[in-house]
Amino acid sequence: MRMTHRLSCLTFALLGVAPLVAAQNSPIDYERARLERRLNATRAEGPIVIDGVLDEEAWKSAPIATNFIQSEPEEGAPAMFDTEVRVLYDENNLYFGVLAHDDDPDSLIIKDLTRDFATFAVDGFSVILDTFHDRRNSYIFSTNPMGAKSDAQSLSEGQEFNEDWNGVWHVAGQIEDRGWTAEFAIPFKTLKFKNVDSQNWGINFLRRNRRFNEESYWSPIPRIYDASRVSLAGTLEELRDLRPGTRFKLTPFATANVSESSDSDTDGSFEGGLDAKVSVSTGLTLDLTLNTDFSQAEADLQQVNLSRFSLFFPEKRDFFLENAGIFRFGPPEDPRFRRFRRQAGLSAGSGFPAGQTRGNDLLLFFSRRIGLSEGRPIPVQGGGRLTGRYGAYQIGLLSIQTGEEEGLSTGDNFSVVRVKRDILANSDIGVMFINRESMNSSHFNRSIGVDANFRVTRRKWTSTLIGPRRRRPVFLEMTGPGGSAGPTATEA
């Protein structure tokens, strides 16, 4: 058997830009502003009712975050309208009370109330939390004047941005004569953070005033960036005696059907399975699944495709969503692409031509290939997934076993190992190994790669070094005078 080994070319892609002239000309010293934006957390005395009305006595004693600064349209200028934000917390929740002044509340732009609404297209307010205070990763919780909800996870300051993540939290909004108000309650069980007696978190607030195309931040951000730029966030201080919740979520399911016709006996079937989510530590989450059922997953948006390329649709299945960005490899998402998508009014669930999923053309691992073949479902027998952060490491381990489906699959095992290490102030290096192997034949497909993202100096030079190696067998059916021979594997 002839063996052929091929090592792909080593590609060095410079994704950064030259030092930013706009930042040099800005009237704001962003680093100094970040250090000055500090807010003391206050324990709530008495219950907080999430109704959008800031009438609880505790809100009166809470410190106020105000004096927002424009990012757009006039970078560095004071916001057109005042915004006041108060912060409280108790044993179970972190609370935010927002008063967004507006001289014409009847002109507020509110387009929909659906979950994960298009935040960039309406009046709204966002809370950005860097719970490990690593100035890299964050949670983003957003609402509009009517209390709609949208949330996301950001890794490495938006290099990986997961808008399909859905946390458990509560919000309500009210429109009044002086503008609009909102109340947030974010359970600590929804967040990952350190288990220490006293801690500081990175924090920022974003307000959008859409009729003036204005975006303003409490801790100012240059217009070339977005809310995920937590290295410029302020600080929420003196959070005391917080204890991460021991999260254990068990979701069993059962389905049954019975069919009967006049010319046949009654036929029926029953299936059952379960999903489990366990917090292994303050930074790591274990997901387990048995006889998986994805019928509850959100449907994709309908798209009309007149091109010769297939459309890309993002992952919607809950099992794969938390910390999904850890499994992404290579060049980070291009912020210009995300900005373009938002300005075009496209949501994260929109279909894009393959190769335009994140503003680059490399997607080494795509979880939607698991349990699907040629657009048809394949049963998932079970598997596990460990994701999260351990110290300076981001860790992702996944193993899924699919079953047999006549004409589509003989049963495959999908395994992924992903490790990234934070280095320097805001850089990282990582390795990724992927294996897809048939359980009933000698087919396999394996890839390994090393990537690095460097941001050098305050100018944020960014480069990515990629060195993947791929081994894939090609199976040939050989025939001769005596009939057919078995398949022959050739490594490529």
CSV table of C-alpha atoms in Angstrom, one decimal:
chain,number,residue,atom,x,y,z
A,1,MET,CA,0.0,0.0,0.0
A,2,ARG,CA,1.5,3.3,-1.1
A,3,MET,CA,1.5,5.9,1.6
A,4,THR,CA,1.6,9.6,0.7
A,5,HIS,CA,2.2,12.2,3.3
A,6,ARG,CA,1.4,15.8,2.7
A,7,LEU,CA,2.0,18.7,5.1
A,8,SER,CA,0.0,21.8,4.3
A,9,CYS,CA,1.8,25.1,3.8
A,10,LEU,CA,2.5,27.2,6.9
A,11,THR,CA,0.6,30.4,6.5
A,12,PHE,CA,1.3,33.6,8.3
A,13,ALA,CA,-1.6,36.0,8.1
A,14,LEU,CA,-1.3,39.5,9.4
A,15,LEU,CA,-4.8,40.5,10.5
A,16,GLY,CA,-3.9,43.6,12.5
A,17,VAL,CA,-3.9,47.1,11.2
A,18,ALA,CA,-1.3,49.8,11.4
A,19,PRO,CA,-1.3,52.1,14.4
A,20,LEU,CA,-4.6,53.9,14.4
A,21,VAL,CA,-4.5,57.5,13.5
A,22,ALA,CA,-8.0,58.0,14.7
A,23,ALA,CA,-7.1,56.9,18.2
A,24,GLN,CA,-4.2,59.3,18.2
A,25,ASN,CA,-6.4,62.2,17.3
A,26,SER,CA,-9.2,61.3,19.9
A,27,PRO,CA,-9.8,63.9,22.6
A,28,ILE,CA,-10.1,61.0,25.1
A,29,ASP,CA,-7.2,59.3,27.0
A,30,TYR,CA,-9.0,55.9,27.0
A,31,GLU,CA,-6.6,54.3,29.5
A,32,ARG,CA,-6.9,57.1,32.0
A,33,ALA,CA,-10.7,57.1,31.6
A,34,ARG,CA,-10.8,53.4,32.2
A,35,LEU,CA,-8.9,53.8,35.5
A,36,GLU,CA,-11.2,56.6,36.6
A,37,ARG,CA,-14.4,54.7,36.0
A,38,ARG,CA,-14.9,52.9,39.3
A,39,LEU,CA,-18.2,51.9,40.9
A,40,ASN,CA,-18.8,50.4,44.3
A,41,ALA,CA,-21.3,47.6,44.6
A,42,THR,CA,-23.9,48.0,47.3
A,43,ARG,CA,-25.8,45.3,49.0
A,44,ALA,CA,-29.5,45.5,48.6
A,45,GLU,CA,-31.6,46.0,51.8
A,46,GLY,CA,-34.8,44.3,51.1
A,47,PRO,CA,-36.2,42.6,48.0
A,48,ILE,CA,-36.0,44.1,44.5
A,49,VAL,CA,-39.1,43.6,42.3
A,50,ILE,CA,-38.2,43.5,38.6
A,51,ASP,CA,-41.0,45.6,37.1
A,52,GLY,CA,-39.0,48.3,35.4
A,53,VAL,CA,-39.9,50.9,38.1
A,54,LEU,CA,-37.1,52.1,40.3
A,55,ASP,CA,-39.3,52.6,43.4
A,56,GLU,CA,-37.5,50.4,45.9
A,57,GLU,CA,-35.8,52.3,48.8
A,58,ALA,CA,-32.5,50.5,48.1
A,59,TRP,CA,-32.0,52.2,44.7
A,60,LYS,CA,-31.8,55.6,46.5
A,61,SER,CA,-28.6,54.7,48.3
A,62,ALA,CA,-26.9,53.0,45.4
A,63,PRO,CA,-24.0,54.9,43.7
A,64,ILE,CA,-24.7,56.2,40.3
A,65,ALA,CA,-22.8,55.7,37.0
A,66,THR,CA,-23.3,58.6,34.6
A,67,ASN,CA,-21.5,61.0,32.3
A,68,PHE,CA,-21.6,58.6,29.2
A,69,ILE,CA,-19.3,59.4,26.3
A,70,GLN,CA,-20.1,59.0,22.7
A,71,SER,CA,-18.5,56.4,20.5
A,72,GLU,CA,-20.7,57.5,17.5
A,73,PRO,CA,-21.4,59.8,15.8
A,74,GLU,CA,-19.0,62.2,17.6
A,75,GLU,CA,-16.3,60.2,19.2
A,76,GLY,CA,-15.3,61.6,22.6
A,77,ALA,CA,-18.2,64.0,23.0
A,78,PRO,CA,-20.6,63.8,25.9
A,79,ALA,CA,-23.8,61.8,25.3
A,80,MET,CA,-26.8,63.8,24.0
A,81,PHE,CA,-29.0,62.6,26.9
A,82,ASP,CA,-28.0,61.7,30.5
A,83,THR,CA,-28.1,58.0,31.5
A,84,GLU,CA,-28.0,57.0,35.2
A,85,VAL,CA,-27.1,53.4,36.2
A,86,ARG,CA,-27.3,52.0,39.8
A,87,VAL,CA,-25.9,48.7,40.9
A,88,LEU,CA,-27.1,46.5,43.8
A,89,TYR,CA,-26.5,42.9,44.7
A,90,ASP,CA,-27.7,40.3,47.2
A,91,GLU,CA,-26.9,36.7,47.9
A,92,ASN,CA,-28.4,35.4,44.7
A,93,ASN,CA,-28.5,38.2,42.1
A,94,LEU,CA,-26.8,41.2,40.6
A,95,TYR,CA,-29.2,44.1,40.0
A,96,PHE,CA,-29.0,47.1,37.7
A,97,GLY,CA,-31.4,50.0,37.6
A,98,VAL,CA,-31.3,52.2,34.5
A,99,LEU,CA,-32.8,55.7,34.0
A,100,ALA,CA,-32.3,56.7,30.3
A,101,HIS,CA,-33.3,60.4,29.9
A,102,ASP,CA,-35.0,61.4,26.7
A,103,ASP,CA,-36.8,64.6,25.8
A,104,ASP,CA,-39.1,62.8,23.3
A,105,PRO,CA,-39.9,59.3,24.6
A,106,ASP,CA,-42.7,59.0,22.0
A,107,SER,CA,-40.0,58.8,19.3
A,108,LEU,CA,-38.2,55.8,20.8
A,109,ILE,CA,-37.4,53.2,18.2
A,110,ILE,CA,-38.6,49.7,19.2
A,111,LYS,CA,-39.0,47.1,16.5
A,112,ASP,CA,-39.6,43.8,18.2
A,113,LEU,CA,-39.8,42.0,21.6
A,114,THR,CA,-38.3,38.7,20.6
A,115,ARG,CA,-35.4,37.0,22.4
A,116,ASP,CA,-32.1,38.0,20.9
A,117,PHE,CA,-33.6,41.0,19.1
A,118,ALA,CA,-31.4,43.1,16.8
A,119,THR,CA,-29.9,45.4,19.5
A,120,PHE,CA,-28.1,47.6,17.0
A,121,ALA,CA,-31.3,48.6,15.2
A,122,VAL,CA,-33.3,50.0,18.2
A,123,ASP,CA,-33.0,52.2,21.3
A,124,GLY,CA,-31.5,50.1,24.0
A,125,PHE,CA,-29.1,49.5,26.9
A,126,SER,CA,-26.4,46.9,27.5
A,127,VAL,CA,-24.5,45.7,30.6
A,128,ILE,CA,-21.1,44.3,29.9
A,129,LEU,CA,-19.5,42.1,32.7
A,130,ASP,CA,-15.9,40.8,32.8
A,131,THR,CA,-16.5,38.5,35.8
A,132,PHE,CA,-12.9,37.2,36.0
A,133,HIS,CA,-11.5,40.7,35.5
A,134,ASP,CA,-9.0,39.3,32.9
A,135,ARG,CA,-9.8,42.2,30.5
A,136,ARG,CA,-10.5,39.6,27.8
A,137,ASN,CA,-13.8,37.8,28.1
A,138,SER,CA,-17.3,39.0,29.0
A,139,TYR,CA,-21.0,38.5,29.2
A,140,ILE,CA,-23.3,41.1,27.4
A,141,PHE,CA,-26.9,41.6,28.5
A,142,SER,CA,-29.1,43.9,26.5
A,143,THR,CA,-32.6,45.3,26.6
A,144,ASN,CA,-34.9,47.9,25.0
A,145,PRO,CA,-37.5,50.3,26.5
A,146,MET,CA,-40.1,47.5,26.5
A,147,GLY,CA,-37.9,44.9,28.3
A,148,ALA,CA,-36.9,42.6,25.5
A,149,LYS,CA,-33.9,40.4,26.1
A,150,SER,CA,-30.7,39.8,24.2
A,151,ASP,CA,-27.5,38.2,25.5
A,152,ALA,CA,-24.1,37.0,24.2
A,153,GLN,CA,-20.7,35.6,25.3
A,154,SER,CA,-17.5,37.4,24.1
A,155,LEU,CA,-14.1,35.7,24.2
A,156,SER,CA,-10.8,37.5,23.6
A,157,GLU,CA,-12.5,40.9,23.2
A,158,GLY,CA,-14.8,39.8,20.5
A,159,GLN,CA,-12.5,37.6,18.5
A,160,GLU,CA,-15.1,34.9,19.2
A,161,PHE,CA,-18.6,36.3,19.7
A,162,ASN,CA,-21.4,33.9,20.6
A,163,GLU,CA,-24.8,35.6,20.1
A,164,ASP,CA,-26.6,32.2,20.3
A,165,TRP,CA,-25.8,31.8,24.0
A,166,ASN,CA,-28.9,32.2,26.2
A,167,GLY,CA,-28.4,32.8,29.9
A,168,VAL,CA,-31.1,32.8,32.6
A,169,TRP,CA,-31.8,36.4,33.8
A,170,HIS,CA,-34.7,38.8,34.1
A,171,VAL,CA,-35.4,42.3,32.9
A,172,ALA,CA,-38.3,44.7,32.7
A,173,GLY,CA,-38.7,48.2,31.1
A,174,GLN,CA,-41.0,51.1,31.3
A,175,ILE,CA,-41.5,54.3,29.2
A,176,GLU,CA,-42.2,57.4,31.1
A,177,ASP,CA,-42.2,61.2,30.6
A,178,ARG,CA,-38.6,61.8,31.3
A,179,GLY,CA,-37.4,58.9,29.1
A,180,TRP,CA,-37.4,55.2,30.0
A,181,THR,CA,-36.3,52.9,32.8
A,182,ALA,CA,-35.1,49.3,33.1
A,183,GLU,CA,-34.4,46.8,35.9
A,184,PHE,CA,-32.1,43.9,35.5
A,185,ALA,CA,-31.7,40.8,37.8
A,186,ILE,CA,-28.8,38.5,36.7
A,187,PRO,CA,-28.5,35.4,38.9
A,188,PHE,CA,-25.0,34.6,40.0
A,189,LYS,CA,-25.7,31.0,38.9
A,190,THR,CA,-25.7,32.2,35.3
A,191,LEU,CA,-22.2,33.6,35.6
A,192,LYS,CA,-18.8,32.1,36.0
A,193,PHE,CA,-16.4,33.9,38.5
A,194,LYS,CA,-13.8,33.4,41.1
A,195,ASN,CA,-14.6,31.8,44.4
A,196,VAL,CA,-13.0,34.4,46.7
A,197,ASP,CA,-14.2,36.5,49.6
A,198,SER,CA,-13.9,39.9,47.8
A,199,GLN,CA,-13.5,40.6,44.1
A,200,ASN,CA,-13.6,43.2,41.5
A,201,TRP,CA,-15.2,42.8,38.1
A,202,GLY,CA,-14.7,44.6,34.8
A,203,ILE,CA,-17.9,46.5,33.9
A,204,ASN,CA,-19.2,48.8,31.2
A,205,PHE,CA,-22.5,50.2,30.0
A,206,LEU,CA,-23.7,51.0,26.5
A,207,ARG,CA,-26.7,53.1,25.5
A,208,ARG,CA,-28.0,53.3,22.0
A,209,ASN,CA,-30.1,56.2,20.9
A,210,ARG,CA,-31.1,55.0,17.4
A,211,ARG,CA,-32.9,58.0,16.0
A,212,PHE,CA,-29.6,60.0,16.3
A,213,ASN,CA,-27.5,56.9,15.5
A,214,GLU,CA,-25.7,57.5,18.8
A,215,GLU,CA,-23.8,54.9,20.8
A,216,SER,CA,-22.4,56.1,24.1
A,217,TYR,CA,-20.4,54.2,26.8
A,218,TRP,CA,-19.9,54.8,30.5
A,219,SER,CA,-16.2,53.9,30.1
A,220,PRO,CA,-15.5,55.3,26.7
A,221,ILE,CA,-14.6,53.1,23.7
A,222,PRO,CA,-13.2,54.2,20.3
A,223,ARG,CA,-15.6,53.9,17.5
A,224,ILE,CA,-13.5,51.3,15.7
A,225,TYR,CA,-14.4,48.9,18.6
A,226,ASP,CA,-17.6,47.6,20.1
A,227,ALA,CA,-18.9,46.6,23.6
A,228,SER,CA,-16.6,43.5,23.7
A,229,ARG,CA,-13.5,45.8,24.2
A,230,VAL,CA,-13.4,45.0,27.9
A,231,SER,CA,-9.7,46.0,28.2
A,232,LEU,CA,-11.1,49.6,28.3
A,233,ALA,CA,-14.0,48.7,30.7
A,234,GLY,CA,-14.3,50.3,34.2
A,235,THR,CA,-14.3,48.4,37.5
A,236,LEU,CA,-17.1,47.2,39.8
A,237,GLU,CA,-15.5,47.1,43.2
A,238,GLU,CA,-16.1,45.4,46.6
A,239,LEU,CA,-18.3,42.4,45.6
A,240,ARG,CA,-18.1,40.4,48.8
A,241,ASP,CA,-19.1,36.9,49.9
A,242,LEU,CA,-20.3,35.7,46.5
A,243,ARG,CA,-20.5,32.0,46.0
A,244,PRO,CA,-20.8,30.5,42.6
A,245,GLY,CA,-23.9,28.3,42.4
A,246,THR,CA,-23.5,24.6,42.1
A,247,ARG,CA,-25.2,24.3,38.8
A,248,PHE,CA,-26.7,20.9,38.1
A,249,LYS,CA,-29.4,20.8,35.4
A,250,LEU,CA,-31.0,17.5,34.3
A,251,THR,CA,-33.4,17.5,31.3
A,252,PRO,CA,-35.0,14.2,30.6
A,253,PHE,CA,-37.3,13.6,27.7
A,254,ALA,CA,-39.6,11.0,26.3
A,255,THR,CA,-41.5,10.7,23.0
A,256,ALA,CA,-44.1,8.2,22.0
A,257,ASN,CA,-46.3,7.7,18.9
A,258,VAL,CA,-49.0,5.3,17.9
A,259,SER,CA,-50.3,4.7,14.4
A,260,GLU,CA,-53.2,2.5,13.3
A,261,SER,CA,-54.7,1.9,9.9
A,262,SER,CA,-57.6,-0.3,8.7
A,263,ASP,CA,-55.4,-2.7,6.9
A,264,SER,CA,-52.6,-3.2,9.5
A,265,ASP,CA,-52.1,-3.7,13.2
A,266,THR,CA,-51.5,-0.9,15.6
A,267,ASP,CA,-47.9,0.2,15.5
A,268,GLY,CA,-46.1,2.3,18.2
A,269,SER,CA,-42.8,3.4,19.4
A,270,PHE,CA,-41.2,5.0,22.5
A,271,GLU,CA,-37.9,6.8,23.0
A,272,GLY,CA,-36.3,8.5,25.9
A,273,GLY,CA,-33.1,10.2,26.8
A,274,LEU,CA,-31.6,13.0,28.9
A,275,ASP,CA,-29.3,16.0,28.9
A,276,ALA,CA,-27.3,17.0,32.0
A,277,LYS,CA,-25.2,20.1,32.8
A,278,VAL,CA,-22.8,20.2,35.7
A,279,SER,CA,-20.5,22.9,37.0
A,280,VAL,CA,-17.2,21.1,37.6
A,281,SER,CA,-15.5,24.2,39.0
A,282,THR,CA,-16.0,28.0,38.9
A,283,GLY,CA,-14.7,28.0,35.4
A,284,LEU,CA,-15.5,24.6,33.8
A,285,THR,CA,-18.8,23.2,32.7
A,286,LEU,CA,-19.5,19.6,31.8
A,287,ASP,CA,-22.4,18.8,29.4
A,288,LEU,CA,-23.6,15.2,29.0
A,289,THR,CA,-26.2,13.8,26.6
A,290,LEU,CA,-27.8,10.4,26.1
A,291,ASN,CA,-30.0,9.4,23.1
A,292,THR,CA,-30.1,13.1,22.3
A,293,ASP,CA,-33.2,14.8,21.0
A,294,PHE,CA,-32.7,18.2,19.2
A,295,SER,CA,-36.3,18.7,18.2
A,296,GLN,CA,-36.6,21.7,20.5
A,297,ALA,CA,-33.8,23.6,18.7
A,298,GLU,CA,-34.7,27.0,17.2
A,299,ALA,CA,-35.5,26.8,13.5
A,300,ASP,CA,-33.2,28.5,11.0
A,301,LEU,CA,-34.2,31.7,9.3
A,302,GLN,CA,-35.5,30.9,5.8
A,303,GLN,CA,-33.1,32.1,3.1
A,304,VAL,CA,-33.3,32.4,-0.7
A,305,ASN,CA,-30.0,31.4,-2.2
A,306,LEU,CA,-29.4,32.0,-5.9
A,307,SER,CA,-25.7,31.5,-5.8
A,308,ARG,CA,-23.7,28.3,-6.4
A,309,PHE,CA,-22.5,28.2,-2.8
A,310,SER,CA,-24.2,26.6,0.1
A,311,LEU,CA,-25.4,28.8,2.9
A,312,PHE,CA,-23.8,28.8,6.4
A,313,PHE,CA,-26.3,28.6,9.3
A,314,PRO,CA,-25.0,28.9,12.9
A,315,GLU,CA,-25.3,26.3,15.6
A,316,LYS,CA,-28.7,26.5,17.4
A,317,ARG,CA,-28.6,23.3,19.6
A,318,ASP,CA,-28.2,24.1,23.3
A,319,PHE,CA,-25.8,21.3,23.9
A,320,PHE,CA,-23.2,22.9,21.7
A,321,LEU,CA,-23.7,26.6,22.5
A,322,GLU,CA,-22.1,27.4,25.9
A,323,ASN,CA,-18.5,28.5,25.4
A,324,ALA,CA,-18.8,27.6,21.7
A,325,GLY,CA,-16.1,30.1,20.8
A,326,ILE,CA,-13.4,28.0,22.5
A,327,PHE,CA,-13.7,25.5,19.6
A,328,ARG,CA,-13.0,28.1,16.9
A,329,PHE,CA,-9.6,28.1,15.4
A,330,GLY,CA,-7.4,30.4,13.5
A,331,PRO,CA,-7.9,34.0,12.5
A,332,PRO,CA,-10.4,35.8,14.8
A,333,GLU,CA,-13.6,37.2,13.6
A,334,ASP,CA,-13.1,40.4,11.7
A,335,PRO,CA,-14.8,43.2,13.6
A,336,ARG,CA,-15.5,45.0,10.3
A,337,PHE,CA,-17.5,42.0,9.2
A,338,ARG,CA,-19.6,42.0,12.4
A,339,ARG,CA,-20.1,45.8,12.1
A,340,PHE,CA,-21.2,45.4,8.5
A,341,ARG,CA,-23.6,42.6,9.4
A,342,ARG,CA,-25.2,44.8,12.1
A,343,GLN,CA,-25.4,47.8,9.9
A,344,ALA,CA,-27.1,45.7,7.2
A,345,GLY,CA,-29.7,44.6,9.7
A,346,LEU,CA,-28.6,40.9,9.6
A,347,SER,CA,-29.0,38.8,12.8
A,348,ALA,CA,-26.6,36.1,14.0
A,349,GLY,CA,-29.0,33.5,12.6
A,350,SER,CA,-28.9,34.8,9.1
A,351,GLY,CA,-27.5,32.5,6.4
A,352,PHE,CA,-24.2,33.4,4.8
A,353,PRO,CA,-22.4,31.9,1.9
A,354,ALA,CA,-19.8,29.3,3.1
A,355,GLY,CA,-16.5,30.9,3.8
A,356,GLN,CA,-18.1,34.2,5.0
A,357,THR,CA,-19.1,33.0,8.4
A,358,ARG,CA,-16.8,35.2,10.5
A,359,GLY,CA,-15.1,37.5,8.0
A,360,ASN,CA,-12.5,34.8,7.2
A,361,ASP,CA,-12.5,31.6,5.2
A,362,LEU,CA,-11.2,29.1,7.8
A,363,LEU,CA,-13.6,27.1,10.0
A,364,LEU,CA,-11.7,24.0,11.1
A,365,PHE,CA,-14.5,22.6,13.3
A,366,PHE,CA,-18.2,23.1,12.7
A,367,SER,CA,-20.5,21.3,15.2
A,368,ARG,CA,-23.5,21.4,12.9
A,369,ARG,CA,-21.9,18.6,10.9
A,370,ILE,CA,-22.5,16.3,13.9
A,371,GLY,CA,-25.9,14.5,13.6
A,372,LEU,CA,-26.5,15.7,10.0
A,373,SER,CA,-25.6,14.3,6.6
A,374,GLU,CA,-26.8,15.7,3.3
A,375,GLY,CA,-29.4,17.7,5.2
A,376,ARG,CA,-30.9,14.6,6.8
A,377,PRO,CA,-30.7,13.9,10.6
A,378,ILE,CA,-28.6,11.1,12.0
A,379,PRO,CA,-29.3,9.8,15.5
A,380,VAL,CA,-26.9,11.0,18.3
A,381,GLN,CA,-26.4,8.1,20.8
A,382,GLY,CA,-24.6,10.2,23.4
A,383,GLY,CA,-21.5,12.1,24.3
A,384,GLY,CA,-19.9,14.7,26.6
A,385,ARG,CA,-18.4,18.1,26.4
A,386,LEU,CA,-16.1,19.9,28.9
A,387,THR,CA,-15.6,23.6,28.3
A,388,GLY,CA,-14.4,26.7,30.1
A,389,ARG,CA,-11.4,28.3,31.8
A,390,TYR,CA,-8.8,26.9,34.1
A,391,GLY,CA,-6.4,29.6,35.2
A,392,ALA,CA,-4.8,31.1,32.1
A,393,TYR,CA,-6.1,28.2,29.9
A,394,GLN,CA,-9.2,27.9,27.8
A,395,ILE,CA,-10.2,24.3,27.5
A,396,GLY,CA,-12.6,22.5,25.2
A,397,LEU,CA,-13.0,18.7,25.1
A,398,LEU,CA,-15.8,17.0,23.1
A,399,SER,CA,-16.7,13.5,22.2
A,400,ILE,CA,-20.0,12.5,20.4
A,401,GLN,CA,-21.1,9.1,19.1
A,402,THR,CA,-23.7,9.0,16.3
A,403,GLY,CA,-25.6,5.9,15.3
A,404,GLU,CA,-26.2,4.1,12.0
A,405,GLU,CA,-28.5,5.5,9.3
A,406,GLU,CA,-29.0,3.4,6.2
A,407,GLY,CA,-27.4,5.1,3.2
A,408,LEU,CA,-26.0,7.9,5.2
A,409,SER,CA,-23.8,6.7,8.1
A,410,THR,CA,-22.4,3.6,9.6
A,411,GLY,CA,-21.9,5.3,13.0
A,412,ASP,CA,-19.2,7.9,13.7
A,413,ASN,CA,-17.3,9.2,16.7
A,414,PHE,CA,-16.5,12.9,16.7
A,415,SER,CA,-13.7,14.0,19.1
A,416,VAL,CA,-12.2,17.4,19.6
A,417,VAL,CA,-9.4,18.7,21.9
A,418,ARG,CA,-8.9,22.4,22.1
A,419,VAL,CA,-6.5,24.2,24.4
A,420,LYS,CA,-5.6,27.9,24.4
A,421,ARG,CA,-3.2,29.7,26.7
A,422,ASP,CA,-3.3,33.4,27.5
A,423,ILE,CA,0.0,35.1,27.1
A,424,LEU,CA,1.3,38.7,27.5
A,425,ALA,CA,-1.3,41.3,28.1
A,426,ASN,CA,-3.8,40.3,25.6
A,427,SER,CA,-2.5,37.5,23.3
A,428,ASP,CA,-2.9,33.8,23.1
A,429,ILE,CA,-1.6,30.6,21.6
A,430,GLY,CA,-3.4,27.3,21.1
A,431,VAL,CA,-3.6,23.8,19.7
A,432,MET,CA,-6.5,21.9,18.3
A,433,PHE,CA,-7.0,18.2,17.4
A,434,ILE,CA,-10.0,16.9,15.6
A,435,ASN,CA,-10.9,13.2,14.8
A,436,ARG,CA,-13.9,11.7,13.0
A,437,GLU,CA,-13.7,8.0,12.9
A,438,SER,CA,-16.2,5.4,11.6
A,439,MET,CA,-17.1,2.7,14.1
A,440,ASN,CA,-17.9,0.0,11.5
A,441,SER,CA,-15.2,0.7,8.9
A,442,SER,CA,-11.6,2.0,8.6
A,443,HIS,CA,-12.7,5.5,7.5
A,444,PHE,CA,-11.2,8.3,9.5
A,445,ASN,CA,-10.5,12.1,9.1
A,446,ARG,CA,-8.1,13.9,11.4
A,447,SER,CA,-6.7,17.3,11.6
A,448,ILE,CA,-4.3,19.1,14.0
A,449,GLY,CA,-3.4,22.7,14.1
A,450,VAL,CA,-1.5,25.4,16.1
A,451,ASP,CA,-2.7,29.0,16.1
A,452,ALA,CA,-1.5,32.2,17.8
A,453,ASN,CA,-3.0,35.7,18.1
A,454,PHE,CA,-0.7,38.5,19.2
A,455,ARG,CA,-1.6,42.0,20.2
A,456,VAL,CA,1.6,44.0,20.6
A,457,THR,CA,1.5,47.4,22.4
A,458,ARG,CA,-1.5,49.5,22.9
A,459,ARG,CA,-2.0,49.8,19.2
A,460,LYS,CA,-3.2,46.2,19.2
A,461,TRP,CA,-1.2,44.7,16.4
A,462,THR,CA,-2.8,41.3,15.7
A,463,SER,CA,-1.4,38.4,13.8
A,464,THR,CA,-2.2,34.7,13.5
A,465,LEU,CA,0.1,31.8,12.8
A,466,ILE,CA,-1.6,28.7,11.5
A,467,GLY,CA,0.1,25.3,11.0
A,468,PRO,CA,-2.5,22.6,10.4
A,469,ARG,CA,-1.7,19.1,9.4
A,470,ARG,CA,-4.4,16.9,7.9
A,471,ARG,CA,-4.5,13.1,7.3
A,472,ARG,CA,-7.5,11.8,5.3
A,473,PRO,CA,-7.9,8.3,3.8
A,474,VAL,CA,-9.3,8.0,0.3
A,475,PHE,CA,-11.1,4.7,-0.4
A,476,LEU,CA,-10.9,3.2,-3.8
A,477,GLU,CA,-12.9,0.2,-5.0
A,478,MET,CA,-10.6,-2.0,-7.1
A,479,THR,CA,-11.8,-4.4,-9.6
A,480,GLY,CA,-10.1,-7.0,-11.8
A,481,PRO,CA,-10.7,-10.2,-13.8
A,482,GLY,CA,-11.5,-12.1,-10.7
A,483,GLY,CA,-14.1,-9.7,-9.4
A,484,SER,CA,-13.8,-6.9,-6.9
A,485,ALA,CA,-11.3,-6.4,-4.1
A,486,GLY,CA,-11.7,-4.6,-0.8
A,487,PRO,CA,-11.2,-0.9,-0.3
A,488,THR,CA,-7.6,0.4,-0.3
A,489,ALA,CA,-6.7,3.3,1.9
A,490,THR,CA,-4.4,6.0,0.8
A,491,GLU,CA,-3.3,8.6,3.4
A,492,ALA,CA,-3.2,12.2,2.1
